[in-house]
One Martini backbone bead per residue (centre of mass of N, CA, C, O) as a GRO file, in nm:
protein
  107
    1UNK     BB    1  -1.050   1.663  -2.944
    2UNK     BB    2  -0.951   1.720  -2.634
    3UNK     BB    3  -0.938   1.737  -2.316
    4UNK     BB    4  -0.908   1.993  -2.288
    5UNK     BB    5  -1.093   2.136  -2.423
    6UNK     BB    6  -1.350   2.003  -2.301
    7UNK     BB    7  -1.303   2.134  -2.040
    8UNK     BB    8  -1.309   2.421  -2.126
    9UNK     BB    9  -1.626   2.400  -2.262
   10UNK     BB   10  -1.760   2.340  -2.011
   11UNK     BB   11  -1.672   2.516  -1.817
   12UNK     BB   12  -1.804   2.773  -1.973
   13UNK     BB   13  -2.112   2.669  -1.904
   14UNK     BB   14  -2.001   2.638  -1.612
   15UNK     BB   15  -2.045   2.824  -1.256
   16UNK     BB   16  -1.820   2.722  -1.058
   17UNK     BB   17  -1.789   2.970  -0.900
   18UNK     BB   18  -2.073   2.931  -0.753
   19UNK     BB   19  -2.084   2.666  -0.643
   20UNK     BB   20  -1.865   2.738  -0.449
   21UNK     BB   21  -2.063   2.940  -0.295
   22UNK     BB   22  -2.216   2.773  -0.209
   23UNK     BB   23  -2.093   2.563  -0.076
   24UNK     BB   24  -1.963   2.757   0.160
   25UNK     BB   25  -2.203   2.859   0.254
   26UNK     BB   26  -2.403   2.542   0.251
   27UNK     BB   27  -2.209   2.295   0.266
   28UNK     BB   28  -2.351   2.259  -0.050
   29UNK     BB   29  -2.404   2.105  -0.385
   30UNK     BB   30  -2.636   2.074  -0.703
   31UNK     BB   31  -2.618   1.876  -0.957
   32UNK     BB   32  -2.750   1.899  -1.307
   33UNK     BB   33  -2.795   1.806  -1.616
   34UNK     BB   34  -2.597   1.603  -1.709
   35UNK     BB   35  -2.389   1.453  -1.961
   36UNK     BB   36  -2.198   1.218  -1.896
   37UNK     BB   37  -1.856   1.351  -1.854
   38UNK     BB   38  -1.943   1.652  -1.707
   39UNK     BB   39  -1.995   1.618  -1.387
   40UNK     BB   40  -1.663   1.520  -1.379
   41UNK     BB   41  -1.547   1.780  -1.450
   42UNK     BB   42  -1.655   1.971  -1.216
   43UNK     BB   43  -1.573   1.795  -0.996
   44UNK     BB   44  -1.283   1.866  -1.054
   45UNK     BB   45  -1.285   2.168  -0.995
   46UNK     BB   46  -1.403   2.114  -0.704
   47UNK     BB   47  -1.130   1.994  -0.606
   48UNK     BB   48  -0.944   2.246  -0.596
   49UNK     BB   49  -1.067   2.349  -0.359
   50UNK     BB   50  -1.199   2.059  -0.244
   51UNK     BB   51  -1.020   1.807  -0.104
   52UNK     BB   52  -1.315   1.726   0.066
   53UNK     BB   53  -1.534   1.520  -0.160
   54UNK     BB   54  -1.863   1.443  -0.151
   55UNK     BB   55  -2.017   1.223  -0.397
   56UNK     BB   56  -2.362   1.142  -0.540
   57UNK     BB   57  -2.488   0.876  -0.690
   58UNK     BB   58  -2.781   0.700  -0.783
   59UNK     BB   59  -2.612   0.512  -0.871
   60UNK     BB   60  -2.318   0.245  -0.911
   61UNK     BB   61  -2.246   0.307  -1.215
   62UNK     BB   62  -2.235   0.635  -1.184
   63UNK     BB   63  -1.996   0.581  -1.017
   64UNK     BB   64  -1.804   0.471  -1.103
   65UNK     BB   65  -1.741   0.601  -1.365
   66UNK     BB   66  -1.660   0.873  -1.217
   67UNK     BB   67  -1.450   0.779  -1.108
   68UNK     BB   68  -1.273   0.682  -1.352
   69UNK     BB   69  -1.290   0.988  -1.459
   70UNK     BB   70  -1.134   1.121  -1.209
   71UNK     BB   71  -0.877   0.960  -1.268
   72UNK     BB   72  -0.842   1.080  -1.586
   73UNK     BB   73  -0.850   1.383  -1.482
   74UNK     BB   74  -0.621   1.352  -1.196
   75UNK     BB   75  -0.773   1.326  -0.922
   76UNK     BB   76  -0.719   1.298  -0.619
   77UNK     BB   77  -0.828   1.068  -0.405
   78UNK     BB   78  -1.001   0.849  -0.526
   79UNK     BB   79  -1.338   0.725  -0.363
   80UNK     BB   80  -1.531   0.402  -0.358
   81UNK     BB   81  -1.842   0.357  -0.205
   82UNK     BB   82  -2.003   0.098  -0.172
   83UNK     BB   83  -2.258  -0.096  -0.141
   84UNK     BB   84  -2.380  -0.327   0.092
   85UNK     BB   85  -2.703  -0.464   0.104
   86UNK     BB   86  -2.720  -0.435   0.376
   87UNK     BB   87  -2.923  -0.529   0.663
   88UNK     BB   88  -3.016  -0.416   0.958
   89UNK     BB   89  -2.981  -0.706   1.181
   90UNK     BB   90  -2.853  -0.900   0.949
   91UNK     BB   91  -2.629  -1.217   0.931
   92UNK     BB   92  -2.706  -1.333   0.689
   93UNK     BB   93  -2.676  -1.114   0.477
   94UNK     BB   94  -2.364  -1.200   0.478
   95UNK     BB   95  -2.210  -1.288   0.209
   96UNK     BB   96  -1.959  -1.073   0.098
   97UNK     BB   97  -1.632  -0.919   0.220
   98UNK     BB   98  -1.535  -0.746  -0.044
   99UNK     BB   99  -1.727  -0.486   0.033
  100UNK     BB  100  -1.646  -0.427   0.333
  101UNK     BB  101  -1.367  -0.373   0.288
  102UNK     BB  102  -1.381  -0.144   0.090
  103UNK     BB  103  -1.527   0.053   0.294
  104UNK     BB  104  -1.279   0.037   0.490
  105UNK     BB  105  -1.073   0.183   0.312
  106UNK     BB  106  -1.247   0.453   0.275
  107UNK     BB  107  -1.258   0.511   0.629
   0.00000   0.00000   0.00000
């Protein structure tokens, strides 16, 4: 099975339309219960309605990977923006400027 079908039978059980118009009446809308690459196939046909999209991830990992599945799947300006780990007022806490460097490309 390619990955177009994949993406047709995902969204077949998936009320995309409701979710717009949540996200649209609401301003957000919240997605659960997906498991491995079906929540970024989701979020992909979300991003063709709105085109600056901001998704959360519990983990870091979890957003990886998203970002990874959604530029396989073709979504333009995907952008990941890590954690920085950074306590704030605390000058100490700055150990290594590659995540803070990378957090400002993505604002």
């Amino acid at each position: 099975m390619g990955l177009k079908q994949i993406r047709e039978k995902i969204l077949g059980h998936v009320p995309v339309s409701e979710l717009v118009k949540t996200a649209k009446s609401q301003g957000a809308a919240f997605i659960e219960s997906c498991s491995g690459s079906s929540s970024s196939i989701v979020v992909s046909a979300l991003a063709r309605t709105f085109p600056n999209l901001v998704v959360i991830f519990p983990d870091e990992e979890r957003a990886r990977f998203a970002a990874g599945d959604l530029e396989t799947l073709g979504t333009d300006n995907v952008r990941f923006f890590p954690v920085s780990n950074h306590k704030p007022y605390q000058d100490a806490s700055l150990t290594g400027s590659a995540t803070l460097v990378q957090r400002a490309e993505v604002l």
